[in-house]
Amino acid sequence: MKTTIDLVSAALREKDRFLILTHRRPDGDTIGSAVALCLGLRAAGKRAYLAENEDLTPRLLPFAEHYLVPASFQPETVVAVDIADTALLCGSAAHLAERIDIAIDHHPSNKDYAAMTYVEPKAAATGEIIWRLFSGWEMEKEFYQALYVAVATDTGCFKFSNTTPLSHLIAAECITQGIDFHAINKEFFTKKTKARFQIERMLFDSMQFAADGKVVGTYLTRAVIDGVGADNDDMENLATLTMQIENVMCGIVLTENKQGGSFKASVRTHAPLDASRICAVFGGGGHARAAGCTLEGDGESCCRRLMEAAEEQLAHV
Amino acid sequence: MKTTIDLVSAALREKDRFLILTHRRPDGDTIGSAVALCLGLRAAGKRAYLAENEDLTPRLLPFAEHYLVPASFQPETVVAVDIADTALLCGSAAHLAERIDIAIDHHPSNKDYAAMTYVEPKAAATGEIIWRLFSGWEMEKEFYQALYVAVATDTGCFKFSNTTPLSHLIAAECITQGIDFHAINKEFFTKKTKARFQIERMLFDSMQFAADGKVVGTYLTRAVIDGVGADNDDMENLATLTMQIENVMCGIVLTENKQGGSFKASVRTHAPLDASRICAVFGGGGHARAAGCTLEGDGESCCRRLMEAAEEQLAHV
C-alpha cells in the first residue's frame, strides 16, 4: 500500500533484522541504495543485510560483497529497493515476492506489491530517497560512496534530464566526506573493456545511414560478439551510442540471438518519432523513446526491414 | 599583483565600464565565466561587455553573442577571466596585454600579468570564483546558464578529478533556477557531428596495439581529415578516447599537419608512465599525463617510432 516517507522512516526505526532486496540485472542505483540503507539501519542499531543477487557484475560486486546475507540469518523485515515489480526480483529472491514489507522506489510504474510502498517518481535515483531517510546523520565513508554510485549511475554522471538539484547536493556532500568519486567515475563512465571497444568498433564500421542521415542501423552477428568475448555488460546501451550522432532521429542496433537465425533489435528515437510504433510492426513494443522487437532472418535483411519501418514512421511525423 | 577575492570584489564594485577578455581557442569556462561576470556587473549597475574573440566556435557563440562589445565602447577597466598568460589572448585582444586591471583565474600557472590578480588553483573552474563574487545575489537565468556551462565543461560534466563540492552546489542552484541543463549537456557532452563520428570510426579502425595492449597508437592522414570535413572541434581530445580502453597505459594519436609530410602527436599516459619523456625523444614536451611532439615521415612509420619509444619507457617504470 502506498504510504509516506515519514511512515516508512518510522517503520524502519521500529522493526529489526532487515533483508534488503535488489533487482535482477542490478545497476548502481539498486546496489548503492541497498548498501546505503543497510549501513543506515546498522547505524540505527539494527541488523541488516543485502540478499544474494546472482546477477552481480564484477563492477558492482566490490560495493555489495561485504554486506551480503549469511546463511544463518533469519530476516524479520524484507525491504525492496529500486524494484518496480516482483517480476524483477532475481531468482534467488523470487520466493520472497509475497512477503515484502517495505518497498522504496522511484519508478512511476511501481506495482505496489509491498505491505508499505513509498515511491518518489521525481527522484533521479532511489538513492535520493535513502539519502533523505538518513539526512542529518553522521555516517561512515562507505555510506556516501554507495549513495554516490546510486545517484551518479542513474543520472549518467549528472548528464541525463532526470538529474535533480538533490542529485548534485548529494554529490557535493559525498565529495566533502572524502569519497574517491574519481575512481568511481572512471569505473562506471570512462573505462571500456577491450571487448567493448571491439564491439563499438564493429558497430561503427557496419553502420548504415538512411533518410538523409536521420535513420541509422547496424547489426552484430553472434560470430562477432563471441569472437571478441563480449559479455552482457559489454553489450549494454549500444543503441544509445548511435543517437549521439548529429541529426540522427532513430538509432537501431540488432544483435543475433544465441541460437542464431534471429536478431534482437534495440530502437531509440528522438521526439516526435515513436520507437514503440516502429517495433510494433514486428510484434515488439516498449516506450516512445526506447523499444525493442525480434526479427527472423540474416542481419542484413533484418536491419534493412527495420530501417525501412523507421523511414516509414519518419514520413508521418 | 596577487591579491584576495575580497579586494577583487571591492575593485569590481568601485570601477565601471568593464571590458572582459576571454582566452583564445575559448572553452566553456572562459566564455561562461565572462558572461556570468558581465551579467553580475550589470546587475550591480555597471556597464560591461565581452571583448571580441575571433576563435568563438558555433557551440559557444550563442552564449556570448549578446554580450559582445560594440565598437563605440570605451573601456575603463579590463578584466581577464580564465587566462593564465597574456600569450593566450586572442589576436584582437593582444594590444590590451599591458593594460589588464584585474585577472580572475584558476590556473596555478597564472603569470600574474595584471595589476590585480586573484587565482584559486583548487577551483575546478574560474566559474566557481565568479559564483562566489555574486553569491547571495538574485540573478537572471542567463547568469546561471553561463555558470553551469563554465563548471560543467571544465569538470567533464562532473566526471573529472578536479570536481569540487562547490561545482555540484553551483549545479544544484542552477537547476533550481530552471536552466535547461539537459540541452547544455547534450550540446557539450553527447552530440557528435557526422565528421567527428567518422574521425572516431577511422581512429578505432586504424588502432594498433603493442606491449600486450598497454600501448595503443593510431594516425589520421590529412586526406582522411579533410575527406570527412573535420574541423578543429572535431579533432579535439582524440588521444583521451584511446585511454578509456582497459589496460592501456599510453595512448598515441598522430594527425598529419596541413602541409603534409609531418605528424603532430598527442600522447596520453596513466601514472607512472611519463608522456613528456616519451615526447622528449622527438624534441617535444608537455606534462606527465599529456604531452606532444612533431615527427617527420609517413603515418605508419611515425606511429611505429612513437609506439616504440613508449614501449621503451614502459620497460623502465
Short mmCIF file of N, CA, C and O in Angstrom, two decimals, chain B residues 92-168:
data_model
loop_
_atom_site.label_atom_id
_atom_site.label_comp_id
_atom_site.label_asym_id
_atom_site.label_seq_id
_atom_site.Cartn_x
_atom_site.Cartn_y
_atom_site.Cartn_z
N SER B 92 42.79 39.72 -31.48
CA SER B 92 42.08 41.00 -31.41
C SER B 92 42.22 41.66 -30.03
O SER B 92 41.89 42.83 -29.87
N ALA B 93 42.69 40.91 -29.04
CA ALA B 93 42.84 41.48 -27.69
C ALA B 93 44.31 41.63 -27.29
O ALA B 93 44.62 42.16 -26.22
N ALA B 94 45.21 41.21 -28.18
CA ALA B 94 46.65 41.21 -27.84
C ALA B 94 47.14 42.61 -27.46
O ALA B 94 48.00 42.76 -26.58
N HIS B 95 46.56 43.66 -28.08
CA HIS B 95 47.01 45.04 -27.78
C HIS B 95 46.65 45.47 -26.36
O HIS B 95 47.13 46.50 -25.89
N LEU B 96 45.80 44.69 -25.69
CA LEU B 96 45.40 45.04 -24.32
C LEU B 96 46.28 44.37 -23.26
O LEU B 96 46.10 44.59 -22.06
N ALA B 97 47.25 43.57 -23.72
CA ALA B 97 48.06 42.75 -22.81
C ALA B 97 48.67 43.56 -21.66
O ALA B 97 48.75 43.08 -20.52
N GLU B 98 49.07 44.80 -21.93
CA GLU B 98 49.78 45.61 -20.93
C GLU B 98 48.83 46.41 -20.03
O GLU B 98 49.29 47.08 -19.11
N ARG B 99 47.55 46.38 -20.34
CA ARG B 99 46.64 47.22 -19.54
C ARG B 99 45.50 46.42 -18.90
O ARG B 99 44.36 46.88 -18.79
N ILE B 100 45.82 45.21 -18.48
CA ILE B 100 44.80 44.39 -17.81
C ILE B 100 44.76 44.75 -16.33
O ILE B 100 45.76 44.65 -15.63
N ASP B 101 43.60 45.22 -15.88
CA ASP B 101 43.48 45.69 -14.49
C ASP B 101 43.29 44.54 -13.51
O ASP B 101 43.88 44.52 -12.44
N ILE B 102 42.41 43.60 -13.92
CA ILE B 102 42.07 42.51 -12.99
C ILE B 102 42.12 41.18 -13.74
O ILE B 102 41.58 41.07 -14.84
N ALA B 103 42.76 40.18 -13.13
CA ALA B 103 42.73 38.82 -13.68
C ALA B 103 42.11 37.89 -12.65
O ALA B 103 42.50 37.90 -11.48
N ILE B 104 41.12 37.12 -13.11
CA ILE B 104 40.46 36.14 -12.24
C ILE B 104 40.68 34.78 -12.90
O ILE B 104 40.29 34.58 -14.05
N ASP B 105 41.28 33.84 -12.17
CA ASP B 105 41.74 32.62 -12.83
C ASP B 105 41.85 31.47 -11.83
O ASP B 105 41.93 31.68 -10.61
N HIS B 106 41.88 30.25 -12.36
CA HIS B 106 42.10 29.08 -11.51
C HIS B 106 43.33 28.27 -11.94
O HIS B 106 43.56 27.19 -11.38
N HIS B 107 44.08 28.77 -12.92
CA HIS B 107 45.28 28.05 -13.35
C HIS B 107 46.45 28.34 -12.41
O HIS B 107 46.83 29.49 -12.27
N PRO B 108 47.03 27.31 -11.83
CA PRO B 108 48.17 27.55 -10.93
C PRO B 108 49.34 28.20 -11.67
O PRO B 108 50.17 28.87 -11.05
N SER B 109 49.37 28.04 -12.99
CA SER B 109 50.46 28.60 -13.80
C SER B 109 50.25 30.07 -14.14
O SER B 109 51.02 30.65 -14.90
N ASN B 110 49.21 30.71 -13.59
CA ASN B 110 48.92 32.12 -13.94
C ASN B 110 50.16 32.99 -13.76
O ASN B 110 50.82 32.96 -12.71
N LYS B 111 50.47 33.79 -14.79
CA LYS B 111 51.71 34.55 -14.85
C LYS B 111 51.66 35.88 -14.09
O LYS B 111 52.63 36.65 -14.15
N ASP B 112 50.54 36.17 -13.45
CA ASP B 112 50.44 37.39 -12.63
C ASP B 112 50.76 38.65 -13.46
O ASP B 112 51.53 39.51 -13.03
N TYR B 113 50.13 38.76 -14.60
CA TYR B 113 50.38 39.85 -15.56
C TYR B 113 49.51 41.08 -15.30
O TYR B 113 49.73 42.13 -15.88
N ALA B 114 48.48 40.93 -14.44
CA ALA B 114 47.51 42.02 -14.26
C ALA B 114 47.86 42.88 -13.05
O ALA B 114 48.62 42.46 -12.17
N ALA B 115 47.30 44.10 -13.01
CA ALA B 115 47.51 44.97 -11.86
C ALA B 115 47.02 44.28 -10.58
O ALA B 115 47.62 44.42 -9.51
N MET B 116 45.95 43.51 -10.73
CA MET B 116 45.35 42.81 -9.59
C MET B 116 45.00 41.40 -10.05
O MET B 116 44.27 41.25 -11.04
N THR B 117 45.50 40.39 -9.37
CA THR B 117 45.28 39.00 -9.80
C THR B 117 44.71 38.18 -8.66
O THR B 117 45.28 38.18 -7.57
N TYR B 118 43.61 37.50 -8.92
CA TYR B 118 43.15 36.52 -7.94
C TYR B 118 43.11 35.15 -8.60
O TYR B 118 42.39 34.93 -9.58
N VAL B 119 43.92 34.23 -8.05
CA VAL B 119 43.99 32.86 -8.58
C VAL B 119 43.57 31.89 -7.49
O VAL B 119 44.05 31.98 -6.35
N GLU B 120 42.70 30.98 -7.84
CA GLU B 120 42.28 29.95 -6.89
C GLU B 120 42.55 28.60 -7.53
O GLU B 120 41.69 28.04 -8.22
N PRO B 121 43.74 28.03 -7.30
CA PRO B 121 44.12 26.82 -8.04
C PRO B 121 43.24 25.62 -7.75
O PRO B 121 43.13 24.72 -8.58
N LYS B 122 42.58 25.61 -6.59
CA LYS B 122 41.75 24.44 -6.28
C LYS B 122 40.34 24.52 -6.88
O LYS B 122 39.59 23.54 -6.83
N ALA B 123 40.01 25.68 -7.42
CA ALA B 123 38.70 25.79 -8.07
C ALA B 123 38.70 24.93 -9.32
O ALA B 123 39.65 24.94 -10.10
N ALA B 124 37.62 24.15 -9.52
CA ALA B 124 37.54 23.31 -10.71
C ALA B 124 37.44 24.15 -11.96
O ALA B 124 37.90 23.75 -13.03
N ALA B 125 36.85 25.33 -11.83
CA ALA B 125 36.65 26.22 -12.97
C ALA B 125 36.74 27.65 -12.46
O ALA B 125 36.45 27.92 -11.29
N THR B 126 37.12 28.58 -13.34
CA THR B 126 37.07 30.00 -12.97
C THR B 126 35.63 30.38 -12.61
O THR B 126 35.41 31.24 -11.76
N GLY B 127 34.67 29.69 -13.21
CA GLY B 127 33.26 29.93 -12.90
C GLY B 127 32.95 29.82 -11.41
O GLY B 127 32.06 30.50 -10.90
N GLU B 128 33.68 28.97 -10.69
CA GLU B 128 33.44 28.85 -9.24
C GLU B 128 33.80 30.16 -8.52
O GLU B 128 33.16 30.52 -7.52
N ILE B 129 34.83 30.85 -9.02
CA ILE B 129 35.23 32.11 -8.39
C ILE B 129 34.20 33.19 -8.71
O ILE B 129 33.81 33.96 -7.83
N ILE B 130 33.74 33.22 -9.96
CA ILE B 130 32.69 34.19 -10.35
C ILE B 130 31.45 33.97 -9.49
O ILE B 130 30.82 34.91 -9.01
N TRP B 131 31.12 32.71 -9.28
CA TRP B 131 29.98 32.36 -8.43
C TRP B 131 30.12 32.99 -7.05
O TRP B 131 29.18 33.60 -6.53
N ARG B 132 31.29 32.85 -6.46
CA ARG B 132 31.50 33.37 -5.11
C ARG B 132 31.42 34.90 -5.09
O ARG B 132 30.97 35.48 -4.10
N LEU B 133 31.83 35.55 -6.16
CA LEU B 133 31.78 37.02 -6.22
C LEU B 133 30.35 37.53 -6.15
O LEU B 133 30.11 38.65 -5.69
N PHE B 134 29.39 36.73 -6.62
CA PHE B 134 28.00 37.20 -6.66
C PHE B 134 27.09 36.32 -5.81
O PHE B 134 25.88 36.29 -6.01
N SER B 135 27.70 35.62 -4.87
CA SER B 135 26.94 34.71 -4.02
C SER B 135 25.89 35.48 -3.22
O SER B 135 26.16 36.53 -2.64
N GLY B 136 24.67 34.97 -3.22
CA GLY B 136 23.59 35.62 -2.48
C GLY B 136 22.80 36.62 -3.30
O GLY B 136 21.74 37.08 -2.87
N TRP B 137 23.30 36.97 -4.48
CA TRP B 137 22.57 37.89 -5.36
C TRP B 137 21.44 37.13 -6.07
O TRP B 137 21.56 35.96 -6.35
N GLU B 138 20.39 37.86 -6.40
CA GLU B 138 19.35 37.27 -7.26
C GLU B 138 19.66 37.64 -8.69
O GLU B 138 19.66 38.81 -9.04
N MET B 139 19.91 36.65 -9.50
CA MET B 139 20.36 36.92 -10.86
C MET B 139 19.38 36.35 -11.87
O MET B 139 18.55 35.50 -11.56
N GLU B 140 19.50 36.80 -13.12
CA GLU B 140 18.63 36.26 -14.17
C GLU B 140 19.12 34.89 -14.64
O GLU B 140 20.24 34.48 -14.35
N LYS B 141 18.26 34.21 -15.35
CA LYS B 141 18.53 32.82 -15.73
C LYS B 141 19.83 32.67 -16.54
O LYS B 141 20.55 31.68 -16.40
N GLU B 142 20.15 33.66 -17.39
CA GLU B 142 21.35 33.58 -18.24
C GLU B 142 22.63 33.51 -17.40
O GLU B 142 23.63 32.94 -17.82
N PHE B 143 22.61 34.12 -16.22
CA PHE B 143 23.75 34.07 -15.31
C PHE B 143 24.00 32.62 -14.88
O PHE B 143 25.13 32.12 -14.94
N TYR B 144 22.93 31.94 -14.47
CA TYR B 144 23.07 30.55 -14.01
C TYR B 144 23.45 29.63 -15.16
O TYR B 144 24.24 28.70 -15.01
N GLN B 145 22.88 29.91 -16.33
CA GLN B 145 23.19 29.12 -17.51
C GLN B 145 24.68 29.23 -17.84
O GLN B 145 25.34 28.23 -18.12
N ALA B 146 25.20 30.44 -17.80
CA ALA B 146 26.62 30.66 -18.12
C ALA B 146 27.52 29.95 -17.11
O ALA B 146 28.52 29.33 -17.47
N LEU B 147 27.15 30.03 -15.83
CA LEU B 147 27.98 29.38 -14.81
C LEU B 147 27.90 27.86 -14.90
O LEU B 147 28.87 27.16 -14.65
N TYR B 148 26.72 27.36 -15.26
CA TYR B 148 26.62 25.91 -15.45
C TYR B 148 27.55 25.46 -16.57
O TYR B 148 28.28 24.47 -16.43
N VAL B 149 27.54 26.21 -17.68
CA VAL B 149 28.43 25.89 -18.81
C VAL B 149 29.89 25.90 -18.33
O VAL B 149 30.67 24.98 -18.63
N ALA B 150 30.26 26.94 -17.58
CA ALA B 150 31.64 27.07 -17.11
C ALA B 150 32.05 25.86 -16.27
O ALA B 150 33.09 25.23 -16.53
N VAL B 151 31.24 25.53 -15.30
CA VAL B 151 31.59 24.47 -14.35
C VAL B 151 31.46 23.08 -14.98
O VAL B 151 32.34 22.23 -14.83
N ALA B 152 30.39 22.86 -15.71
CA ALA B 152 30.17 21.53 -16.30
C ALA B 152 31.27 21.21 -17.32
O ALA B 152 31.79 20.09 -17.34
N THR B 153 31.65 22.18 -18.16
CA THR B 153 32.64 21.86 -19.19
C THR B 153 34.02 21.63 -18.57
O THR B 153 34.72 20.71 -18.98
N ASP B 154 34.40 22.42 -17.59
CA ASP B 154 35.75 22.24 -17.02
C ASP B 154 35.86 20.98 -16.15
O ASP B 154 36.97 20.55 -15.82
N THR B 155 34.74 20.42 -15.75
CA THR B 155 34.78 19.19 -14.95
C THR B 155 34.40 17.96 -15.78
O THR B 155 34.26 16.86 -15.22
N GLY B 156 34.23 18.13 -17.10
CA GLY B 156 33.79 16.99 -17.92
C GLY B 156 32.45 16.47 -17.45
O GLY B 156 32.27 15.26 -17.29
N CYS B 157 31.51 17.39 -17.22
CA CYS B 157 30.20 17.06 -16.65
C CYS B 157 30.35 16.32 -15.32
O CYS B 157 29.73 15.28 -15.08
N PHE B 158 31.19 16.90 -14.45
CA PHE B 158 31.33 16.43 -13.07
C PHE B 158 32.01 15.07 -12.95
O PHE B 158 31.87 14.38 -11.95
N LYS B 159 32.75 14.72 -13.99
CA LYS B 159 33.39 13.41 -14.03
C LYS B 159 34.86 13.47 -13.64
O LYS B 159 35.39 12.52 -13.07
N PHE B 160 35.55 14.57 -13.94
CA PHE B 160 36.99 14.64 -13.72
C PHE B 160 37.33 14.77 -12.24
O PHE B 160 36.52 15.20 -11.42
N SER B 161 38.60 14.47 -11.93
CA SER B 161 39.05 14.51 -10.54
C SER B 161 39.08 15.91 -9.96
O SER B 161 39.13 16.08 -8.74
N ASN B 162 39.07 16.95 -10.80
CA ASN B 162 39.09 18.33 -10.28
C ASN B 162 37.75 18.78 -9.72
O ASN B 162 37.66 19.84 -9.08
N THR B 163 36.69 18.01 -9.95
CA THR B 163 35.35 18.38 -9.48
C THR B 163 35.34 18.61 -7.97
O THR B 163 35.89 17.80 -7.22
N THR B 164 34.75 19.71 -7.53
CA THR B 164 34.71 20.05 -6.10
C THR B 164 33.27 20.00 -5.59
O THR B 164 32.32 20.02 -6.39
N PRO B 165 33.11 19.99 -4.27
CA PRO B 165 31.75 20.13 -3.75
C PRO B 165 31.06 21.37 -4.30
O PRO B 165 29.88 21.32 -4.66
N LEU B 166 31.81 22.48 -4.43
CA LEU B 166 31.20 23.71 -4.93
C LEU B 166 30.72 23.55 -6.38
O LEU B 166 29.67 24.11 -6.74
N SER B 167 31.45 22.76 -7.19
CA SER B 167 30.97 22.51 -8.57
C SER B 167 29.54 21.98 -8.52
O SER B 167 28.67 22.43 -9.27
N HIS B 168 29.31 21.01 -7.64
CA HIS B 168 27.98 20.40 -7.54
C HIS B 168 26.96 21.35 -6.92
O HIS B 168 25.79 21.37 -7.32
#
